[in-house]
PDB file of C-alpha atoms and ligand atoms in Angstrom:
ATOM      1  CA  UNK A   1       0.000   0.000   0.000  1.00  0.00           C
ATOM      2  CA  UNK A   2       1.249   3.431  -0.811  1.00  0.00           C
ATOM      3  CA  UNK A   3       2.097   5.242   2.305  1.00  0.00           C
ATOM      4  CA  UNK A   4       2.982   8.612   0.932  1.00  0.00           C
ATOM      5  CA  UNK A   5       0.047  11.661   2.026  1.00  0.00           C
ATOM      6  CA  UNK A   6      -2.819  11.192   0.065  1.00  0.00           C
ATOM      7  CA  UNK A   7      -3.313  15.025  -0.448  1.00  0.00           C
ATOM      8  CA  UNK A   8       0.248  15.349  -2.028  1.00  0.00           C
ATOM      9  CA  UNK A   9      -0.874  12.348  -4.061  1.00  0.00           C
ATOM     10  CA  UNK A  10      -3.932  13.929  -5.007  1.00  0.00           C
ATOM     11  CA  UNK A  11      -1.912  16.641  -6.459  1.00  0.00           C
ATOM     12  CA  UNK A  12       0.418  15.062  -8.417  1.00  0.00           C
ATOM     13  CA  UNK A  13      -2.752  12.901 -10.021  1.00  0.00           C
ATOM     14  CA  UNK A  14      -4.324  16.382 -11.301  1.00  0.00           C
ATOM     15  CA  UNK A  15      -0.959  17.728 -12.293  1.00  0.00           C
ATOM     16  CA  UNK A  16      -0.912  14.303 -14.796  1.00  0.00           C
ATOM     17  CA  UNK A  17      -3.929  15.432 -16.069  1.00  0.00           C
ATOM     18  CA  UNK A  18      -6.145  13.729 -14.148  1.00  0.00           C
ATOM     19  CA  UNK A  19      -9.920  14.622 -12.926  1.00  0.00           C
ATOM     20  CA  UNK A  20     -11.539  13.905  -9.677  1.00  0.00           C
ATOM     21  CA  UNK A  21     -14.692  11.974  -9.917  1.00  0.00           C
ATOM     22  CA  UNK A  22     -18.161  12.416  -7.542  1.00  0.00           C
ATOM     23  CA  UNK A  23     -17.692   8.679  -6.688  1.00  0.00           C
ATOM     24  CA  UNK A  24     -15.277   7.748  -3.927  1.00  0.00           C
ATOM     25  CA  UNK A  25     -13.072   4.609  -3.295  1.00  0.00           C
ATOM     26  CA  UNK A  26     -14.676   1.534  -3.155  1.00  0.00           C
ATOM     27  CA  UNK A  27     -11.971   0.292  -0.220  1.00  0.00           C
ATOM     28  CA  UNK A  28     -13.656  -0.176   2.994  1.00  0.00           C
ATOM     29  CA  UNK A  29     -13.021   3.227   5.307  1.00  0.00           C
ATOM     30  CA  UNK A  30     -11.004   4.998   2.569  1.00  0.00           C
ATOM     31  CA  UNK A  31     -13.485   7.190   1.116  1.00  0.00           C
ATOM     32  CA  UNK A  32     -11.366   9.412  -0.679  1.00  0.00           C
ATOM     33  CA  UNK A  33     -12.404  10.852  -4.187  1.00  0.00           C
ATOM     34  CA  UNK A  34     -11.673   8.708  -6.904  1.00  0.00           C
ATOM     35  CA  UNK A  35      -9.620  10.600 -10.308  1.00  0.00           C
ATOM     36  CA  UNK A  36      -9.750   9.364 -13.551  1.00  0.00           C
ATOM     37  CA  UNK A  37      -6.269   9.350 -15.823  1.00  0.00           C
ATOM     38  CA  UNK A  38      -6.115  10.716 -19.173  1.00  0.00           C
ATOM     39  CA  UNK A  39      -5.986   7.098 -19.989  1.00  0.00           C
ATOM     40  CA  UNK A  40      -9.050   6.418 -18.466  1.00  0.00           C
ATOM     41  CA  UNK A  41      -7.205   4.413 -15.590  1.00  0.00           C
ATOM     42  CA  UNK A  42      -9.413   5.334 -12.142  1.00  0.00           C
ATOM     43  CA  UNK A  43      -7.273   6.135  -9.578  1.00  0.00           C
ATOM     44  CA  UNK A  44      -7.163   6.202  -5.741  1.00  0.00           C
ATOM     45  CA  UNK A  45      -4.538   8.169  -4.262  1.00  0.00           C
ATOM     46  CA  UNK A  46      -4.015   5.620  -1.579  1.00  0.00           C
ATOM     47  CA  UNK A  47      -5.117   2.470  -3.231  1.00  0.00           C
ATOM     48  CA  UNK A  48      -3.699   3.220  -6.478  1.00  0.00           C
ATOM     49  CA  UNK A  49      -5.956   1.846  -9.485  1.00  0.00           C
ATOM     50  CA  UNK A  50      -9.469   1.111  -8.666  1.00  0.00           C
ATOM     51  CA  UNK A  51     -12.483  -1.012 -10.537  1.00  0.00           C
ATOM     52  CA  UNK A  52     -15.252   1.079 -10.956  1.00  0.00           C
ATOM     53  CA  UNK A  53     -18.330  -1.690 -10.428  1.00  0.00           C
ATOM     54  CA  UNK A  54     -22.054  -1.313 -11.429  1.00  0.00           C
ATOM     55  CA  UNK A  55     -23.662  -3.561  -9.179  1.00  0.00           C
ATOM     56  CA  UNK A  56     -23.310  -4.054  -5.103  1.00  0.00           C
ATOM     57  CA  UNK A  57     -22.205  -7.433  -5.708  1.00  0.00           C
ATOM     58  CA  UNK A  58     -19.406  -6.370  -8.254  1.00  0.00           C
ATOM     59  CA  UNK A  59     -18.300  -4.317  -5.240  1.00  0.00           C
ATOM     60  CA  UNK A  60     -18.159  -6.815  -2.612  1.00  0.00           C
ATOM     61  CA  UNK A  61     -16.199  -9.054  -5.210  1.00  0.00           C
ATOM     62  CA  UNK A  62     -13.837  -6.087  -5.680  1.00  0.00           C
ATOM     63  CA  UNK A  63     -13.891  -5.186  -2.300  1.00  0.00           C
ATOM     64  CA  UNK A  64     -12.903  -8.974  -0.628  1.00  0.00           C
ATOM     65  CA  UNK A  65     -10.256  -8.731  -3.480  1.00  0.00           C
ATOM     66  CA  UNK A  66      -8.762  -5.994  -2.365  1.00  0.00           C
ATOM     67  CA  UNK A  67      -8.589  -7.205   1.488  1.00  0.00           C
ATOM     68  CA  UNK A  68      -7.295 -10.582   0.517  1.00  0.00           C
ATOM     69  CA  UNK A  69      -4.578  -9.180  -1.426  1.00  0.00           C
ATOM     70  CA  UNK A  70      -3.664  -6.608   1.853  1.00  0.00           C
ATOM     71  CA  UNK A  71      -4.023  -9.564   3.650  1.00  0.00           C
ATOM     72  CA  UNK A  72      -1.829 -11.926   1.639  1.00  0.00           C
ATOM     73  CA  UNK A  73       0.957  -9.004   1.752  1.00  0.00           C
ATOM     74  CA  UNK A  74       0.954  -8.716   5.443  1.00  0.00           C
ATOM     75  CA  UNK A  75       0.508 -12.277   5.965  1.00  0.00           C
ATOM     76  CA  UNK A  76       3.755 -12.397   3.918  1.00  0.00           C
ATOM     77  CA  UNK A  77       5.812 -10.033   5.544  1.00  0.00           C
ATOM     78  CA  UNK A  78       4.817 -11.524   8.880  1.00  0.00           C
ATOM     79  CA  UNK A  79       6.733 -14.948   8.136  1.00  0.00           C
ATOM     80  CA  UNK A  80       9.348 -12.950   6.566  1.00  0.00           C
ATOM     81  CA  UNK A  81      10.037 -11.377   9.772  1.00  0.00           C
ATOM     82  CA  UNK A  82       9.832 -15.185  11.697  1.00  0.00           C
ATOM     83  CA  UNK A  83      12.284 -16.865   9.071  1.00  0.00           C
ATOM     84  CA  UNK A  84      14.750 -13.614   9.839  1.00  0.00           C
ATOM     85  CA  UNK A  85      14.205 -14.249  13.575  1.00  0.00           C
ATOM     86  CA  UNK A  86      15.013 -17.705  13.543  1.00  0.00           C
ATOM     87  CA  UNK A  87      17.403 -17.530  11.376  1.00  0.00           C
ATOM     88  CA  UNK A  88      19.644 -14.972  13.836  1.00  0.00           C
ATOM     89  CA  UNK A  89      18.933 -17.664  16.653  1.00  0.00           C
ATOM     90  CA  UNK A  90      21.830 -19.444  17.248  1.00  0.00           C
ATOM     91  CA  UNK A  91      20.883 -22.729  16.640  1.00  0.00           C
ATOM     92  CA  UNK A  92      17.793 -22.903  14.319  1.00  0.00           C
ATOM     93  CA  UNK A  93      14.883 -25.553  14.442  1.00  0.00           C
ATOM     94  CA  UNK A  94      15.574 -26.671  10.564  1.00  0.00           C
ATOM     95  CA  UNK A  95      11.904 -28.271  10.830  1.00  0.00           C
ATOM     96  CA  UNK A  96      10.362 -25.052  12.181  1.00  0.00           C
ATOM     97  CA  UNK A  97      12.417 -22.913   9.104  1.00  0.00           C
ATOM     98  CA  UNK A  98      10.896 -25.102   6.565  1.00  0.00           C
ATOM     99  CA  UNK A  99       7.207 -25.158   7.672  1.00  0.00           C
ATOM    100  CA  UNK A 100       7.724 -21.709   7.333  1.00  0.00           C
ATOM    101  CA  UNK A 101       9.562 -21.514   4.123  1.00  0.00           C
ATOM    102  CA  UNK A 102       6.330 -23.404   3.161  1.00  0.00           C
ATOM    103  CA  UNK A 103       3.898 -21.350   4.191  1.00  0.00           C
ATOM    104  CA  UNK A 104       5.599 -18.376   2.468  1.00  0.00           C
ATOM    105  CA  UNK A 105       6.002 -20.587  -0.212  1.00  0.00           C
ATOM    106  CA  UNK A 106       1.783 -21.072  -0.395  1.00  0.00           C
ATOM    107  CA  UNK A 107       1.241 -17.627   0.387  1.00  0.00           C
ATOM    108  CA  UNK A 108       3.489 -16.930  -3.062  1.00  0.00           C
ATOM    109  CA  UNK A 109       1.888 -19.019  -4.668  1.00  0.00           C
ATOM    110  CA  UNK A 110      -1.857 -17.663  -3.785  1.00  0.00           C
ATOM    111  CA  UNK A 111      -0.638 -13.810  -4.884  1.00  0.00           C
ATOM    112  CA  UNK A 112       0.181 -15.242  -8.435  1.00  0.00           C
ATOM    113  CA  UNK A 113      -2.828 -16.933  -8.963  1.00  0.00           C
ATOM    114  CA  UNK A 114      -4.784 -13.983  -8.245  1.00  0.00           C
ATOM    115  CA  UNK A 115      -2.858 -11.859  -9.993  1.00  0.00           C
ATOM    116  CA  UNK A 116      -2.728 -14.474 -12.919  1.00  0.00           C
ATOM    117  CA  UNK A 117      -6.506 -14.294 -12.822  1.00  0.00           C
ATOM    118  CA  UNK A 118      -6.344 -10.479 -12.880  1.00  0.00           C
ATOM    119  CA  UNK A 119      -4.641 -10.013 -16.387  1.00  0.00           C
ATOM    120  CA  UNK A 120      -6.829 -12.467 -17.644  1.00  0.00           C
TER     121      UNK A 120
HETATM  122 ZN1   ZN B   1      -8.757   4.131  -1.476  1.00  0.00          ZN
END
């Protein structure tokens, strides 16, 4: 997730041309105004691109994307940070380092499938 200020961001979005939209971001609690790209990418200046959806039920498909990709990505960094501690213990569990090499492995895997599905 983009961390930088989301008013600066806003900025630099209608310095590239961009135009900010009625509708706001479809991310649960975000709520900031939405701004469409010259290229007709829509943009939120936290979220980055956004799927503009028709139907409540688009959104909630959109929206549970959205949180299982944040979700995935923290999930991620999480056993990042365990295989770094372990690894700095002195004498690592080698079982414990490769259940967790495999569940970083799966969690991989998952964020390419999606993502697979997405340029689809
Ligand atoms: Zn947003």
């Amino acid at each position: 997730m983009n961390k930088k200020d989301p008013v600066k961001k806003m900025a630099e979005l209608l310095k590239l041309g961009a135009t900010m939209l009625a509708e706001t971001c479809p991310v649960k609690g975000c709520n900031l105004p939405l701004f469409k790209l010259p290229s007709g990418e829509i943009i939120c200046p936290v979220h980055g691109k956004v799927y503009m959806v028709k139907t409540e039920e688009e959104a909630v498909e959109v929206t549970e994307k959205i949180t299982i990709k944040n979700t995935l990505d923290k999930v991620e960094n999480k056993i990042l940070e365990i295989l770094n501690d372990l690894i700095n213990q002195t004498i690592p569990e080698p079982t414990e380092l490769i259940t967790w090499l495999d569940a970083l492995e799966r969690v991989r895997r998952i964020k390419k499938l999606i993502r697979e599905k997405e340029t689809k």
